[in-house]
mmCIF file of C-alpha atoms in Angstrom:
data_model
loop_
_atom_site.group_PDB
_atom_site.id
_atom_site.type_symbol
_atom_site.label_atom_id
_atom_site.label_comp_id
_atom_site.label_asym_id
_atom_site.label_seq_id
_atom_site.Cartn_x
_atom_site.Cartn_y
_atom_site.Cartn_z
ATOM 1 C CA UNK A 1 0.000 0.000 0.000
ATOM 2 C CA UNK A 2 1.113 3.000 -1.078
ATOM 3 C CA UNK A 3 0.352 7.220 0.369
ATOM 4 C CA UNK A 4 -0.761 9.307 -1.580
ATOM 5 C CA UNK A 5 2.419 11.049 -2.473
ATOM 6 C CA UNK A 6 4.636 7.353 -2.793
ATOM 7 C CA UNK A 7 2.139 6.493 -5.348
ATOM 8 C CA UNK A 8 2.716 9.793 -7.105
ATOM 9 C CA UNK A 9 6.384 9.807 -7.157
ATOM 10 C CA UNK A 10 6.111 6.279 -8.377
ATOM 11 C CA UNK A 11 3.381 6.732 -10.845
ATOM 12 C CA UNK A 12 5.209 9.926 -12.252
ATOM 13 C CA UNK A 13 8.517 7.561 -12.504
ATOM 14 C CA UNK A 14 7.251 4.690 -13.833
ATOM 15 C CA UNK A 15 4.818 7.117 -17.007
ATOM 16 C CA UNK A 16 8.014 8.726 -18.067
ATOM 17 C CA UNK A 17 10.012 5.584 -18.252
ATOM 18 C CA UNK A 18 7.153 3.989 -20.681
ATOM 19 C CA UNK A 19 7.316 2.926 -24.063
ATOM 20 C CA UNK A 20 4.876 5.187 -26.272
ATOM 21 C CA UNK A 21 2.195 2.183 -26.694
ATOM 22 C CA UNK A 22 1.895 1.435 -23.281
ATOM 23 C CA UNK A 23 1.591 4.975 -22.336
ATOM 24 C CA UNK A 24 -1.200 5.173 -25.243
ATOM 25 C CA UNK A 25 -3.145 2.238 -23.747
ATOM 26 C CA UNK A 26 -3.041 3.652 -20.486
ATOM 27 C CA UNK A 27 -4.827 6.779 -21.244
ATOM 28 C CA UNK A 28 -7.241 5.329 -23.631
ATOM 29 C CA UNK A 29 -8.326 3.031 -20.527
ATOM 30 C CA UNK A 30 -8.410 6.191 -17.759
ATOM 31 C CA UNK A 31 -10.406 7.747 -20.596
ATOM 32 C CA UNK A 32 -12.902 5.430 -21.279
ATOM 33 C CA UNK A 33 -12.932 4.399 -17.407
ATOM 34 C CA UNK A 34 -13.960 8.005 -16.820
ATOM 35 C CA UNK A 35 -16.620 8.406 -19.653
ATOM 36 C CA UNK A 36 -19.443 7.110 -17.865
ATOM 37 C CA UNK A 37 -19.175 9.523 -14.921
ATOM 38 C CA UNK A 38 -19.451 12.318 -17.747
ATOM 39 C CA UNK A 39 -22.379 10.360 -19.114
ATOM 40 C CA UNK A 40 -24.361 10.487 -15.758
ATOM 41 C CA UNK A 41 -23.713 14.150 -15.179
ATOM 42 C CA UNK A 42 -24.276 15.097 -18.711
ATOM 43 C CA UNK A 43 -28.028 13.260 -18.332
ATOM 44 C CA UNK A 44 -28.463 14.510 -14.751
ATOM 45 C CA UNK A 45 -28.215 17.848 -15.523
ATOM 46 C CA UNK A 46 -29.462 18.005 -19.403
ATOM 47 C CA UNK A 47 -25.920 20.079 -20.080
ATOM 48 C CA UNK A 48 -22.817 18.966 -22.168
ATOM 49 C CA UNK A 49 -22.520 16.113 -24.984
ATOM 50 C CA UNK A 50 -21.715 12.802 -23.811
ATOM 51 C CA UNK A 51 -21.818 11.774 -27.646
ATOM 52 C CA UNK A 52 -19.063 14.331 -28.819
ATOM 53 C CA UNK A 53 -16.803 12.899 -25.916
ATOM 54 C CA UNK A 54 -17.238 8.986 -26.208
ATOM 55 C CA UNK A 55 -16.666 9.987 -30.438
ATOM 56 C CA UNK A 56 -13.635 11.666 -29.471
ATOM 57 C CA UNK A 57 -12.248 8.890 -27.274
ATOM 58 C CA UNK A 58 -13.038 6.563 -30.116
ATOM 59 C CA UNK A 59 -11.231 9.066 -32.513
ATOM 60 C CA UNK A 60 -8.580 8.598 -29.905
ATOM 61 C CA UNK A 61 -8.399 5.006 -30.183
ATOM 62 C CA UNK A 62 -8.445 5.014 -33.910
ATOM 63 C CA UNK A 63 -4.879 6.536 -34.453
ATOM 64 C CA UNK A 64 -3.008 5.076 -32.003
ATOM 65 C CA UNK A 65 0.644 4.985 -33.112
ATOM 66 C CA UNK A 66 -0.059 7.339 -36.029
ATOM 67 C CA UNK A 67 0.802 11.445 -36.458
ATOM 68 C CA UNK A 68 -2.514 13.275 -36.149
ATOM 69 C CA UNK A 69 -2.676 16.812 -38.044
ATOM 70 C CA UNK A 70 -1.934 19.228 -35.390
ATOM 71 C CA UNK A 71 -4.835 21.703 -36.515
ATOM 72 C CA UNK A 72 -7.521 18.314 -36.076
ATOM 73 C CA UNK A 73 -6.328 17.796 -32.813
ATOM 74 C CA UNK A 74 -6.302 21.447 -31.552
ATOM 75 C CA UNK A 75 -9.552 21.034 -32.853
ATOM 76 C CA UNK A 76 -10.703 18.079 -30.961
ATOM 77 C CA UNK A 77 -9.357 19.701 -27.618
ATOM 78 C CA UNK A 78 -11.144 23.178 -28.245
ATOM 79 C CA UNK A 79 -14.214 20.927 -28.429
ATOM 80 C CA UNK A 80 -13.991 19.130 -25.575
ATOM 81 C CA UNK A 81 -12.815 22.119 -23.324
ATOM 82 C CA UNK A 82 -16.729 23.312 -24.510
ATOM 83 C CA UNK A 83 -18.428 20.998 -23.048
ATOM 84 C CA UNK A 84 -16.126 20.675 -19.821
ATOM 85 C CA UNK A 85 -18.179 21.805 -17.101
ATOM 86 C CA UNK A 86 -17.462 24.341 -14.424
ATOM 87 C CA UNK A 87 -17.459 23.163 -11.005
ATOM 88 C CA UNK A 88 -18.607 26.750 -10.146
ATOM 89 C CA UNK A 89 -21.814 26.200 -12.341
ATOM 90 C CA UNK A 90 -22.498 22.553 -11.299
ATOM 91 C CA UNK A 91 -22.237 21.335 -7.720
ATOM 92 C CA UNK A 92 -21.939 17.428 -8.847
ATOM 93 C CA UNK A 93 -18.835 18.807 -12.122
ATOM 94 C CA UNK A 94 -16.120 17.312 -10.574
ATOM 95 C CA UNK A 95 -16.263 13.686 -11.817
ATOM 96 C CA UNK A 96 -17.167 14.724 -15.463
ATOM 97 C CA UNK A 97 -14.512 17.865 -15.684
ATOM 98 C CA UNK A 98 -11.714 14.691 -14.668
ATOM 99 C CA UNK A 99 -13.258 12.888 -17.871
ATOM 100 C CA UNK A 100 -12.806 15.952 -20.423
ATOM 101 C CA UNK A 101 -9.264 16.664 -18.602
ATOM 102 C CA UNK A 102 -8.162 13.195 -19.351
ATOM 103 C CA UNK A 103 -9.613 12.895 -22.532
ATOM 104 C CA UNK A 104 -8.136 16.614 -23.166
ATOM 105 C CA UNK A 105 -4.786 15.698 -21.680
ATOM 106 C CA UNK A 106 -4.579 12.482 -24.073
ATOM 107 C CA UNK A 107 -4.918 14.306 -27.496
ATOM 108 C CA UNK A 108 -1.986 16.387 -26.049
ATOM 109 C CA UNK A 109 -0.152 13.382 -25.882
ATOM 110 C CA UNK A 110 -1.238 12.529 -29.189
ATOM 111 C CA UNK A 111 0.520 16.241 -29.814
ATOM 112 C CA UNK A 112 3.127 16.084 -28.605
ATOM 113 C CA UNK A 113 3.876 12.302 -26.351
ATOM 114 C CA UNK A 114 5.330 14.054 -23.502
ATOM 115 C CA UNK A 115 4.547 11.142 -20.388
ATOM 116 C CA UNK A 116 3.182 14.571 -18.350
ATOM 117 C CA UNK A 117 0.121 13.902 -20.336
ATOM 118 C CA UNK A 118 -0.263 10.280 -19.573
ATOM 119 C CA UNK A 119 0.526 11.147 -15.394
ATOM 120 C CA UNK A 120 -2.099 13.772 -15.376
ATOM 121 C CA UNK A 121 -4.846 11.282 -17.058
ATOM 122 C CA UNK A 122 -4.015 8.981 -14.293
ATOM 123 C CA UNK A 123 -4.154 11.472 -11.644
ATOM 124 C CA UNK A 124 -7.754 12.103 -13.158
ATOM 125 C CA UNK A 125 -8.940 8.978 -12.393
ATOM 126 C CA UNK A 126 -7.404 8.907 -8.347
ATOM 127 C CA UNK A 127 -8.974 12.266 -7.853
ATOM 128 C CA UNK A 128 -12.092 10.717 -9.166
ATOM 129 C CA UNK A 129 -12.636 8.030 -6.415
ATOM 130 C CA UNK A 130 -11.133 10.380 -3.726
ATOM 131 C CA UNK A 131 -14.221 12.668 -4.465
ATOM 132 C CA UNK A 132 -16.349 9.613 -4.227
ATOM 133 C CA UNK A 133 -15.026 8.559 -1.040
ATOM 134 C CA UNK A 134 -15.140 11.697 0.189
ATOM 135 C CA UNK A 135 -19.053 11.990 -0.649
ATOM 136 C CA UNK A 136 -19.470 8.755 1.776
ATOM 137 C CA UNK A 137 -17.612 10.483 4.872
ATOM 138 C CA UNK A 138 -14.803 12.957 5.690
ATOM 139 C CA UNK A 139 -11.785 10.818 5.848
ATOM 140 C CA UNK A 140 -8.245 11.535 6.832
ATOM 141 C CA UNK A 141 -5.225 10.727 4.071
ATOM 142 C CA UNK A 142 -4.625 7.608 5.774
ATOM 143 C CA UNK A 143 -8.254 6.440 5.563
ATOM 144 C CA UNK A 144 -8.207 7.112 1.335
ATOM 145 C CA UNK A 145 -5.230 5.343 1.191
ATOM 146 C CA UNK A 146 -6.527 2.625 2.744
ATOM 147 C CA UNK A 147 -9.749 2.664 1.238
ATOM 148 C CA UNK A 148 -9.915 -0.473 -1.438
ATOM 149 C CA UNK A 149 -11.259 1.308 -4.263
ATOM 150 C CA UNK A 150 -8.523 3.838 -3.934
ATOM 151 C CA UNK A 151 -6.247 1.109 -3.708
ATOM 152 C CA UNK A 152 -7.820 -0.848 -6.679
ATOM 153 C CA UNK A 153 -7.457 2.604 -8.603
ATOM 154 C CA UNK A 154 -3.569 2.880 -7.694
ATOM 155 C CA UNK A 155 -2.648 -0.764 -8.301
ATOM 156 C CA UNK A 156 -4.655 -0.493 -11.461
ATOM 157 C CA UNK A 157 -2.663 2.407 -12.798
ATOM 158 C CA UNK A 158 0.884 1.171 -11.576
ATOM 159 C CA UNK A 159 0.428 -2.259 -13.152
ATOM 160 C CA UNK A 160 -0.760 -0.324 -16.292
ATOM 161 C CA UNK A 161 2.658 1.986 -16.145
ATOM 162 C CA UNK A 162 4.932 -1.094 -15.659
#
């Protein structure tokens, strides 16, 4: 078991160390892990396009290895940072602004493959379950690190970043 900063130092150690595929398939899995927490919000509060972000995860998934024009992804990131909600407008934003970062931060990957990217999509997904522990009680650090699904989420990702 890790704390929350071990796991960080390790997770940002072992993203940068990654060959390119792995890296890929990591953030493509945080991204489509996420996409159903955007999906809920999106229907719960009849705001945002759940449809433009699961086609832009599969545009994601499409091209892979390939170079992407620079101009369509700048594209595809302007459109998802439109229908990223503000947690200042929306009470409940937080899980489904983590979904449009990640799926934000991994065309910049696509960019640019800089392992930052590929760290903060990760990161998305841990900040996601602390929020939903933290809905369930006010816990210390050393309850979330304990707490399985935040331990789940951490083994997931450093088995992922091996």
């Amino acid at each position: 078991m890790f704390t929350y900063k071990e796991f960080t130092r390790q997770f940002r150690i072992q993203t940068e160390s990654l060959a390119y595929q792995r890296q890929f398939d990591l953030a493509l899995l945080v991204c489509k892990r996420l996409f159903c927490d955007y999906q809920k919000f999106s229907e719960v509060n009849n705001w945002g396009d759940s449809e433009l972000v699961l086609d832009t995860i599969r545009f994601i998934e499409q091209f892979g290895d390939e170079k992407i024009d620079p101009v369509l992804l700048q594209s595809k990131i302007n459109q998802i940072e439109s229908i990223t909600p503000d947690i200042e407008n929306f009470e409940d934003a937080s899980y489904a602004l983590n979904c449009c970062v990640a799926v934000a931060e991994t065309l910049e990957f696509l960019a640019d493959r800089k392992a930052e990217h590929i760290y903060s999509v990760g990161i998305c997904l841990t900040d996601t379950i602390d929020f939903k522990i933290q809905e369930e009680d006010d816990l210390t650090d050393e309850e979330i690190d304990d707490n399985t699904d935040m331990i789940s989420a951490r083994e997931f990702l450093l088995e992922m970043s091996r």
